[in-house]
Amino acid sequence: MQKWYKINNIGQIDSPALVVYPDIIASNIKKTIDIAGGTARLRPHVKTNKMGEVCSMMLQAGISKYKCATIAEAEMLAMISAPDVLLAYQPVGPKIARLLKLIKEYPNTRFSCLVDHISNVAALQASCKENNIVLDVFIDLNVGMNRTGVCPENAVDLVNQIRMCSNLRLVGIHGYDGHIHQEDIIERTIAANESYETAHLLHQSIQPLFAYSLTIVMGGTPTFPIHAKRPDCECSPGTFVFWDWGYKHMLQDLPFEYAALVVSRVISIVDEHHICIDLGYKSVSSESPLPRVYFLNAPEAKPVAHSEEHLVLEVPDSCQYTIGDVFYGVPKHICPTVALYDKAYVIENGEMTTLWKVIARNRSITI
């Protein structure tokens, strides 16, 4: 029986290449909706896929709210008529003007962004007032990752500053707990509960100040199933659409399957125990130590040296390989790997059928 990942017309795909499998993407989306108990509290992050076609699949599945990290990702979502887009990033400098232009260009999409500092609140208020725009904002709360976000003890002061702004409307609290990725689900749950409690306490203290309900947006993929059990949370998984080797083996309680691979070929036989393929670190995420990729059809191949256009593999017997042999690889980290490609080859029923543009890998699309 043919392996699920094998591509019959692989000769039409030059390597290295990114390939995606829509049937598995659709299955992963369905599993996510099932875990969340529906689409109402899902706000997936699109930084992993960066493709309008993948986001359209989520939209067609009934998911209406999204999270993104760049203006390009936000525009990509607006281009497919996503109703609700949170820029999970505090816009500074020229990014403020770009966000406001995006709001004007796509009036049917509701945009919001994060804030965590009084100076940014002032800058956003001034620009929004000048452009006659009322912008929805979320407090970015530091729930333990120590990357961005206002410290909990200073959050109420920031809330009060926002309340004085005529052109900013506080709509909720955002807490990203990307520091939580324990393999043990019990340990992960304890840590996720602690991060949630930080956001929940702030929510309780400020909700009486508002006549409408404030939203809590929590977590990423590792904590998503935990936060999904909370009736007052929106959940923001992202990697689930494609999955990768890192999460597959770290988060064994989650049911997702690989839906994106990198294809490469043998370009040189080095010696009796080493071969070289065309998967340099310009073609697969390289922030982690080796191995950065694992091969479904060559599990015995061990990466030992990596450079811009080459990956040297140690193998039991190089005589078992020939120049041009195709390797199907699962990246350890799929999100930055996707960003290295301008297009993805779409694989359906073992055939490459079309191309999807990785449109939001660019820093800008039109805005």
Short mmCIF file of C-alpha atoms in Angstrom, two decimals, residues 28-222:
data_model
loop_
_atom_site.label_atom_id
_atom_site.label_comp_id
_atom_site.label_asym_id
_atom_site.label_seq_id
_atom_site.Cartn_x
_atom_site.Cartn_y
_atom_site.Cartn_z
CA ASN A 28 -6.97 18.74 11.86
CA ILE A 29 -9.43 21.63 11.67
CA LYS A 30 -12.32 19.33 12.53
CA LYS A 31 -10.41 17.86 15.48
CA THR A 32 -9.76 21.38 16.76
CA ILE A 33 -13.43 22.30 16.54
CA ASP A 34 -14.36 19.07 18.32
CA ILE A 35 -11.92 19.77 21.17
CA ALA A 36 -13.29 23.31 21.51
CA GLY A 37 -16.87 22.08 21.50
CA GLY A 38 -17.68 24.22 18.48
CA THR A 39 -16.33 27.30 16.73
CA ALA A 40 -17.68 30.05 19.00
CA ARG A 41 -14.61 30.28 21.24
CA LEU A 42 -11.95 29.51 18.63
CA ARG A 43 -9.57 32.25 17.50
CA PRO A 44 -6.81 30.35 15.66
CA HIS A 45 -3.48 31.99 14.98
CA VAL A 46 -2.57 32.08 11.29
CA LYS A 47 1.18 32.62 11.71
CA THR A 48 1.78 28.93 11.03
CA ASN A 49 0.11 28.63 7.64
CA LYS A 50 0.26 32.16 6.13
CA MET A 51 -1.97 30.95 3.26
CA GLY A 52 -5.34 32.35 2.27
CA GLU A 53 -6.49 28.92 1.12
CA VAL A 54 -5.85 27.33 4.51
CA CYS A 55 -7.60 30.19 6.29
CA SER A 56 -10.52 29.84 3.86
CA MET A 57 -10.80 26.19 4.90
CA MET A 58 -11.16 27.33 8.51
CA LEU A 59 -13.66 30.00 7.51
CA GLN A 60 -15.73 27.44 5.61
CA ALA A 61 -15.66 25.22 8.70
CA GLY A 62 -17.41 27.99 10.62
CA ILE A 63 -14.47 29.70 12.36
CA SER A 64 -15.05 33.45 12.25
CA LYS A 65 -12.38 34.89 14.61
CA TYR A 66 -8.62 34.88 13.97
CA LYS A 67 -5.34 35.98 15.43
CA CYS A 68 -2.24 37.08 13.52
CA ALA A 69 1.17 38.61 14.15
CA THR A 70 1.79 40.87 11.14
CA ILE A 71 -0.06 43.42 9.05
CA ALA A 72 0.40 41.13 6.03
CA GLU A 73 -1.30 38.27 7.86
CA ALA A 74 -4.11 40.63 8.85
CA GLU A 75 -4.54 41.75 5.26
CA MET A 76 -4.52 38.15 4.05
CA LEU A 77 -7.42 37.44 6.40
CA ALA A 78 -9.29 40.53 5.28
CA MET A 79 -8.81 39.51 1.64
CA ILE A 80 -10.82 36.32 2.30
CA SER A 81 -13.46 38.30 4.24
CA ALA A 82 -12.60 37.03 7.71
CA PRO A 83 -15.06 38.83 10.02
CA ASP A 84 -12.85 39.34 13.10
CA VAL A 85 -9.05 39.76 13.14
CA LEU A 86 -6.88 40.39 16.20
CA LEU A 87 -3.38 41.66 15.50
CA ALA A 88 -1.69 39.96 18.44
CA TYR A 89 1.11 42.45 18.40
CA GLN A 90 1.47 45.97 19.73
CA PRO A 91 1.72 48.24 16.66
CA VAL A 92 4.46 50.84 16.90
CA GLY A 93 5.94 53.37 14.49
CA PRO A 94 4.75 53.02 10.87
CA LYS A 95 2.77 49.91 11.79
CA ILE A 96 0.12 52.12 13.39
CA ALA A 97 -0.53 53.93 10.11
CA ARG A 98 -0.58 50.61 8.23
CA LEU A 99 -3.14 49.17 10.64
CA LEU A 100 -5.42 52.19 10.29
CA LYS A 101 -5.12 52.05 6.50
CA LEU A 102 -6.07 48.37 6.67
CA ILE A 103 -9.15 49.26 8.69
CA LYS A 104 -10.20 51.78 6.04
CA GLU A 105 -9.51 49.44 3.13
CA TYR A 106 -11.48 46.53 4.62
CA PRO A 107 -14.50 47.96 6.47
CA ASN A 108 -16.27 44.58 6.64
CA THR A 109 -13.56 43.09 8.85
CA ARG A 110 -13.42 44.02 12.51
CA PHE A 111 -9.77 44.63 13.46
CA SER A 112 -8.26 44.88 16.93
CA CYS A 113 -4.75 44.93 18.36
CA LEU A 114 -2.76 44.56 21.56
CA VAL A 115 -1.46 47.28 23.88
CA ASP A 116 0.82 46.94 26.90
CA HIS A 117 2.26 50.42 27.51
CA ILE A 118 0.89 53.88 28.18
CA SER A 119 3.04 55.50 25.48
CA ASN A 120 1.59 53.17 22.87
CA VAL A 121 -1.92 53.92 24.08
CA ALA A 122 -1.22 57.62 23.57
CA ALA A 123 0.21 57.08 20.09
CA LEU A 124 -2.74 54.92 19.02
CA GLN A 125 -5.25 57.40 20.44
CA ALA A 126 -3.66 60.30 18.56
CA SER A 127 -3.58 58.46 15.24
CA CYS A 128 -7.09 57.08 15.61
CA LYS A 129 -8.48 60.49 16.49
CA GLU A 130 -6.77 62.05 13.48
CA ASN A 131 -8.30 59.37 11.24
CA ASN A 132 -11.73 59.38 12.92
CA ILE A 133 -11.43 55.68 13.84
CA VAL A 134 -12.45 53.92 17.05
CA LEU A 135 -10.05 50.99 17.49
CA ASP A 136 -10.74 47.91 19.59
CA VAL A 137 -7.79 46.96 21.78
CA PHE A 138 -6.87 44.09 24.08
CA ILE A 139 -4.63 44.45 27.10
CA ASP A 140 -1.56 42.30 26.45
CA LEU A 141 -0.99 40.76 29.88
CA ASN A 142 2.27 39.11 30.91
CA VAL A 143 1.08 35.75 32.26
CA GLY A 144 4.58 34.35 32.75
CA MET A 145 6.30 34.22 29.38
CA ASN A 146 8.15 37.49 30.03
CA ARG A 147 8.29 38.46 26.36
CA THR A 148 5.64 41.15 26.03
CA GLY A 149 2.69 42.28 28.08
CA VAL A 150 2.02 44.60 30.99
CA CYS A 151 2.85 43.23 34.43
CA PRO A 152 -0.33 42.28 36.31
CA GLU A 153 0.30 44.84 39.05
CA ASN A 154 0.37 47.67 36.46
CA ALA A 155 -2.54 46.46 34.34
CA VAL A 156 -5.34 48.41 36.05
CA ASP A 157 -3.49 51.69 35.54
CA LEU A 158 -3.21 50.87 31.83
CA VAL A 159 -6.91 50.05 31.71
CA ASN A 160 -7.73 53.43 33.22
CA GLN A 161 -5.58 55.18 30.62
CA ILE A 162 -7.45 53.41 27.84
CA ARG A 163 -10.81 54.36 29.37
CA MET A 164 -9.87 58.02 29.02
CA CYS A 165 -9.24 57.62 25.27
CA SER A 166 -12.15 58.59 23.05
CA ASN A 167 -10.89 56.58 20.09
CA LEU A 168 -9.83 53.37 21.82
CA ARG A 169 -12.26 50.75 23.08
CA LEU A 170 -11.00 48.09 25.46
CA VAL A 171 -12.60 44.78 24.49
CA GLY A 172 -10.59 42.22 26.42
CA ILE A 173 -7.45 40.68 27.86
CA HIS A 174 -4.88 38.70 25.89
CA GLY A 175 -2.55 36.28 27.67
CA TYR A 176 -0.08 34.21 25.69
CA ASP A 177 1.46 31.36 27.67
CA GLY A 178 3.96 30.07 25.13
CA HIS A 179 6.36 29.22 27.94
CA ILE A 180 4.08 26.32 28.88
CA HIS A 181 4.88 23.17 26.92
CA GLN A 182 5.42 20.41 29.46
CA GLU A 183 5.11 16.95 27.99
CA ASP A 184 3.13 15.73 30.99
CA ILE A 185 -0.47 16.87 30.60
CA ILE A 186 -0.97 17.15 34.38
CA GLU A 187 2.04 19.46 34.75
CA ARG A 188 0.95 21.43 31.68
CA THR A 189 -2.55 21.80 33.10
CA ILE A 190 -1.26 23.12 36.43
CA ALA A 191 0.89 25.71 34.66
CA ALA A 192 -1.94 26.71 32.31
CA ASN A 193 -4.31 27.14 35.24
CA GLU A 194 -1.82 29.50 36.88
CA SER A 195 -1.48 31.64 33.74
CA TYR A 196 -5.24 31.74 33.29
CA GLU A 197 -5.78 32.77 36.90
CA THR A 198 -3.59 35.84 36.31
CA ALA A 199 -5.85 36.91 33.45
CA HIS A 200 -9.03 35.90 35.28
CA LEU A 201 -8.18 38.03 38.33
CA LEU A 202 -7.62 41.08 36.15
CA HIS A 203 -10.84 40.36 34.29
CA GLN A 204 -12.80 40.20 37.55
CA SER A 205 -11.33 43.45 38.79
CA ILE A 206 -12.04 45.51 35.65
CA GLN A 207 -15.26 43.99 34.27
CA PRO A 208 -17.46 46.13 36.59
CA LEU A 209 -16.02 49.21 34.87
CA PHE A 210 -17.62 48.29 31.55
CA ALA A 211 -21.22 47.96 30.40
CA TYR A 212 -20.31 45.18 27.97
CA SER A 213 -18.54 41.84 28.45
CA LEU A 214 -14.76 41.76 28.14
CA THR A 215 -13.19 38.80 26.35
CA ILE A 216 -10.24 36.71 27.55
CA VAL A 217 -8.00 35.31 24.79
CA MET A 218 -5.61 32.68 26.10
CA GLY A 219 -2.85 30.37 25.04
CA GLY A 220 -1.41 28.66 22.03
CA THR A 221 -1.43 25.07 20.82
CA PRO A 222 0.05 23.30 23.90
#
